[in-house]
Short mmCIF file of C-alpha atoms in Angstrom, two decimals:
data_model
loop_
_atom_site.label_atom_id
_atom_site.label_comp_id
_atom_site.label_asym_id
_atom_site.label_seq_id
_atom_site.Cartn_x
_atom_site.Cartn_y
_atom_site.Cartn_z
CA UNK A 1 2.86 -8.19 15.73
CA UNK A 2 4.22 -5.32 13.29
CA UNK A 3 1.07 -5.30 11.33
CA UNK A 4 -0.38 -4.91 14.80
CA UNK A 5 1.69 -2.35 15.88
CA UNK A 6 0.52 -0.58 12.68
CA UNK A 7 -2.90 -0.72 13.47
CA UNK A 8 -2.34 0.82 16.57
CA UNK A 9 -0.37 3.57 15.64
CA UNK A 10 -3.23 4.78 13.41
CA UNK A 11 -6.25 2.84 14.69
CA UNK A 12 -8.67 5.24 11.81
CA UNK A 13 -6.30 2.57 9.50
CA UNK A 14 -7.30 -0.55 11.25
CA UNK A 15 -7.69 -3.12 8.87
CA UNK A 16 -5.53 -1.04 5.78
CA UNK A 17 -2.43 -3.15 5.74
CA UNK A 18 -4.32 -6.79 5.10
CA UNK A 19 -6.11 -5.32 2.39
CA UNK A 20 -3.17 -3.45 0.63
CA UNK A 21 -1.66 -7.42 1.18
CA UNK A 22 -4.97 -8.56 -0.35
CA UNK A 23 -5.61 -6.52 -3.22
CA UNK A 24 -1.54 -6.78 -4.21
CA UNK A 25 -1.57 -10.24 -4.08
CA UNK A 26 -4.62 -10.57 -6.66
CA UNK A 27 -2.69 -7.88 -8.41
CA UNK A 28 0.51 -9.80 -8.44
CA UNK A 29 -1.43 -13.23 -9.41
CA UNK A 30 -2.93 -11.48 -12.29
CA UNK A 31 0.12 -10.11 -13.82
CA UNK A 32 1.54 -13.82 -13.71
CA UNK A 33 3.50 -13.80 -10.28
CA UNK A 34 4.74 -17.32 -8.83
CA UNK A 35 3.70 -18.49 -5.46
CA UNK A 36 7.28 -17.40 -4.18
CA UNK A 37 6.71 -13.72 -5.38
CA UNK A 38 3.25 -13.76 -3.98
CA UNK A 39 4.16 -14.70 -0.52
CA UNK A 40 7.07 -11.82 -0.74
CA UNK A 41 4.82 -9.13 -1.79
CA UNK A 42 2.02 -10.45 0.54
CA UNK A 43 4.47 -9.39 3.43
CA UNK A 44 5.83 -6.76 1.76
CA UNK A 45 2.12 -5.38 1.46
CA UNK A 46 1.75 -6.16 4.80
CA UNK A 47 4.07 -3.90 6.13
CA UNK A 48 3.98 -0.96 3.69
CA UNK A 49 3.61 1.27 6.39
CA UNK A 50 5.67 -0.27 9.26
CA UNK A 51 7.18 3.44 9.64
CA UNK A 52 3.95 4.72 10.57
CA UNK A 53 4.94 3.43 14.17
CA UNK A 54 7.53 6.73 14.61
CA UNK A 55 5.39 9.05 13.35
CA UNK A 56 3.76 11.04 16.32
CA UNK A 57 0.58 10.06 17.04
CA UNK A 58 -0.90 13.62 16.72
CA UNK A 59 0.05 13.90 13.52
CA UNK A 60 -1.21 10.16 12.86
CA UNK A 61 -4.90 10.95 13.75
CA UNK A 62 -5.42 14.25 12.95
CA UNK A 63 -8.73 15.10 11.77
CA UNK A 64 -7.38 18.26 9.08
CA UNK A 65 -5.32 18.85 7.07
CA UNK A 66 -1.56 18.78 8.22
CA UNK A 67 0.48 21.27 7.98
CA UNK A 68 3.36 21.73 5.82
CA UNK A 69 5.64 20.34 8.79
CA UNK A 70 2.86 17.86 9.50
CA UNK A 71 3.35 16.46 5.93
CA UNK A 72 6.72 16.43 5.83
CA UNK A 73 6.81 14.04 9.13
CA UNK A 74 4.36 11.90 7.82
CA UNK A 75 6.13 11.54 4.75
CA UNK A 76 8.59 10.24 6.33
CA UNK A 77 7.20 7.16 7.32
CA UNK A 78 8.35 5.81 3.74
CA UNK A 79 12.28 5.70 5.72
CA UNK A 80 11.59 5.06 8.74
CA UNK A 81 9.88 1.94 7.14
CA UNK A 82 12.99 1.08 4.81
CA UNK A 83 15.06 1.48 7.84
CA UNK A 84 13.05 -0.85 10.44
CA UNK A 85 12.61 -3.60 7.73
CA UNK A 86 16.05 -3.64 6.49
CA UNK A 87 17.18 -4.39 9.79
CA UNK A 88 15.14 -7.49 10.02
CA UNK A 89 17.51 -10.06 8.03
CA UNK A 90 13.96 -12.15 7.59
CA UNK A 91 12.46 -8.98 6.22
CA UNK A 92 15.15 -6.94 4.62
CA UNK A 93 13.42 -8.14 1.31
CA UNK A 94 10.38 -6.01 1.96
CA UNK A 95 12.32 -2.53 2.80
CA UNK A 96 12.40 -1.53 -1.01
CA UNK A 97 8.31 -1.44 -0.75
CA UNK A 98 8.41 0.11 2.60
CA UNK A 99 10.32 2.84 1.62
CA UNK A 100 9.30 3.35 -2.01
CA UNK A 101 5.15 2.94 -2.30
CA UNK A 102 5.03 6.56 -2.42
CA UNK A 103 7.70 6.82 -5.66
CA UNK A 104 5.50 8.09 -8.57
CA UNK A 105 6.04 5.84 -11.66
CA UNK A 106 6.66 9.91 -13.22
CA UNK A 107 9.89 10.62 -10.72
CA UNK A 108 7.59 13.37 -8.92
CA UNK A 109 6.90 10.64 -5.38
CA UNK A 110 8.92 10.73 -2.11
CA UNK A 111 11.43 10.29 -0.93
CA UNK A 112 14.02 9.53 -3.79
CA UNK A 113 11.78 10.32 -6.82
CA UNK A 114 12.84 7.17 -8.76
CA UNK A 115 10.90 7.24 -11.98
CA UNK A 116 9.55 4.28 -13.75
CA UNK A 117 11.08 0.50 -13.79
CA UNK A 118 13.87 2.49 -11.37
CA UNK A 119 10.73 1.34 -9.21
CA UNK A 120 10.98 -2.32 -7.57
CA UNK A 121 7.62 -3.81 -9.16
CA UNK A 122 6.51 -5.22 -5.48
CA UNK A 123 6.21 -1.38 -4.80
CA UNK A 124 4.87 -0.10 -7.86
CA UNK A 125 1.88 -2.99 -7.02
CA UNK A 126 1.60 -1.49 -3.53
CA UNK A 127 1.29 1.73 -5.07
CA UNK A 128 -1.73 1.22 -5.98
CA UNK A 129 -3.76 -1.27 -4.00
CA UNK A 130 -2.85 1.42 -1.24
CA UNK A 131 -4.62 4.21 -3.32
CA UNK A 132 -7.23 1.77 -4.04
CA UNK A 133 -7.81 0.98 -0.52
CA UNK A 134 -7.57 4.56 0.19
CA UNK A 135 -10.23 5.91 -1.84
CA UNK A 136 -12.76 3.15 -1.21
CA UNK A 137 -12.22 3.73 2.77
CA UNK A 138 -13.69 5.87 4.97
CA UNK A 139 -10.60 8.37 6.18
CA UNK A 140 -10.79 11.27 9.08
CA UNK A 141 -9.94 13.64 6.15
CA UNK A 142 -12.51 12.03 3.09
CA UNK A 143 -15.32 10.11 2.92
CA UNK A 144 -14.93 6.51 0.94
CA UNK A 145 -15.90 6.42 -3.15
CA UNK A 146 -17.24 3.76 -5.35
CA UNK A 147 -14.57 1.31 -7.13
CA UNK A 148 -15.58 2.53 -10.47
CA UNK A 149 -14.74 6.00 -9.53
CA UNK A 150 -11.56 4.66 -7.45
CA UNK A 151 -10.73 2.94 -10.63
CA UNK A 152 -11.23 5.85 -13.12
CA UNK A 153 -9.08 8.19 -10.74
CA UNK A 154 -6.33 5.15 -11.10
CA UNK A 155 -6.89 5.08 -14.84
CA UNK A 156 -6.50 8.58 -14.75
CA UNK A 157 -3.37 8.88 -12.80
CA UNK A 158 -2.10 6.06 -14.85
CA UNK A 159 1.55 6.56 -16.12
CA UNK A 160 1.61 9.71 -14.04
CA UNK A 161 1.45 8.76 -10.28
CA UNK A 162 1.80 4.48 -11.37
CA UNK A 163 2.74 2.06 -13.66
CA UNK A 164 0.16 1.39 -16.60
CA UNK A 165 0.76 -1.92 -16.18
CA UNK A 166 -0.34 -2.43 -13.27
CA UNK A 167 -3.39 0.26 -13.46
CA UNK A 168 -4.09 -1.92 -16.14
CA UNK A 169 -4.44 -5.27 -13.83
CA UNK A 170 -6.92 -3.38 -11.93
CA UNK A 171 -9.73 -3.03 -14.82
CA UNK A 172 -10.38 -6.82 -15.05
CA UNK A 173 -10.52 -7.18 -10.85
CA UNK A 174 -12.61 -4.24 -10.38
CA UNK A 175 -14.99 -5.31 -13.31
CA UNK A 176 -15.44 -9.14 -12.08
CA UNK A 177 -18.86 -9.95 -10.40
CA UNK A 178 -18.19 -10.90 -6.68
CA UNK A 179 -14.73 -9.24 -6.57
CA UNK A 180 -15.14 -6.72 -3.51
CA UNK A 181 -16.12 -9.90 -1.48
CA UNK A 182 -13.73 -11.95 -2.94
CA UNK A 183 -10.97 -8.75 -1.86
CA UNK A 184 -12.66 -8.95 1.72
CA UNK A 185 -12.99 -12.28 1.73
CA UNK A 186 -8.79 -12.65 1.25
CA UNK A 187 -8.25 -9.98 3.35
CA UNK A 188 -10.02 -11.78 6.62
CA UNK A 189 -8.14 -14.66 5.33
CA UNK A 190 -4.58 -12.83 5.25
CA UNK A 191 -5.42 -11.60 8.78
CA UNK A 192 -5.41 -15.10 10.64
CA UNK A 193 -1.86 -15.94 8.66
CA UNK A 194 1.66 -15.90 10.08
CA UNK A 195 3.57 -13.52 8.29
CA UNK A 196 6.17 -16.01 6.98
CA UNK A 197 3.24 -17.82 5.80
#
């Protein structure tokens, strides 16, 4: 029902969270996560932006760009996330991705500017299967682009805005034949599962 609740808040992002959960998961599997790590940062992934639900709707579906006010409501969906999930005993674990996926691996994210392996990894992952996501969707505010270019703007913004270690999970994905069905594919999958699944 949170992921739900997500979707609803910003229905333009319908679909985002189970593909964030997707794409880290593969992410997390290639990097050599255990089953019990994958199922964490599957939920974690899940509920990246659980704080999205107190932002104001307005500023949620806006078709501009927001204002400097605008932005820094919005940006503050990264606590009210923490907060809700923390909260949760069953999902305290998944707070730390809530409220850091916006941390740049170079100290300049929100909201605590943590820098580097200061970082909880489950985040850093996030990180960037929500850019990834991003760029290859269609958004009020920018039209979708290829996965090659999504990836060269991660390689890019490797060790600046995330981890290189995890920028460099992405290559092999993004370069295997089949993989944005096989990223759809677990996506539709993820969508029919409990969360505690």
């Amino acid at each position: 029902e949170l992921v739900d609740s997500i979707d609803r808040a910003d229905p333009s992002q319908a679909g985002h969270a189970v593909r964030v959960a997707a794409l880290s998961t593969m992410l997390g599997s290639s990097i050599g996560m255990g089953v019990k790590e994958l199922r964490a940062l599957r939920v974690s992934a899940l509920l990246h932006d659980v704080g999205k639900i107190l932002v104001p709707t307005e500023i949620l579906s806006k078709n501009g760009p927001l204002t400097a006010s605008e932005t820094s409501e919005m940006r503050r969906h990264v606590v009210y996330g923490g907060a809700i999930l923390s909260r949760i005993p069953v999902l305290a674990f998944a707070a730390s991705t809530a409220r850091w996926h916006h941390e740049r691996w170079d100290g300049l994210g929100y909201p605590d500017r943590l820098v580097g392996h200061a970082i909880p990894l489950y985040a850093r992952i996030v990180a960037v299967a929500d850019a990834l996501d991003a760029m290859t969707s269609v958004r009020a505010y920018s039209a979708a682009v290829s996965l090659e270019a999504a990836f060269e703007e991660l390689e890019s913004e490797s060790g600046a805005q995330f981890d290189p270690l995890i920028v460099s999970a992405v290559g092999p994905l993004v370069g295997a034949s089949g993989f944005q069905d096989s990223w759809v594919s677990l996506a539709n999958h993820m969508e029919s599962m409990p969360i505690a699944a």
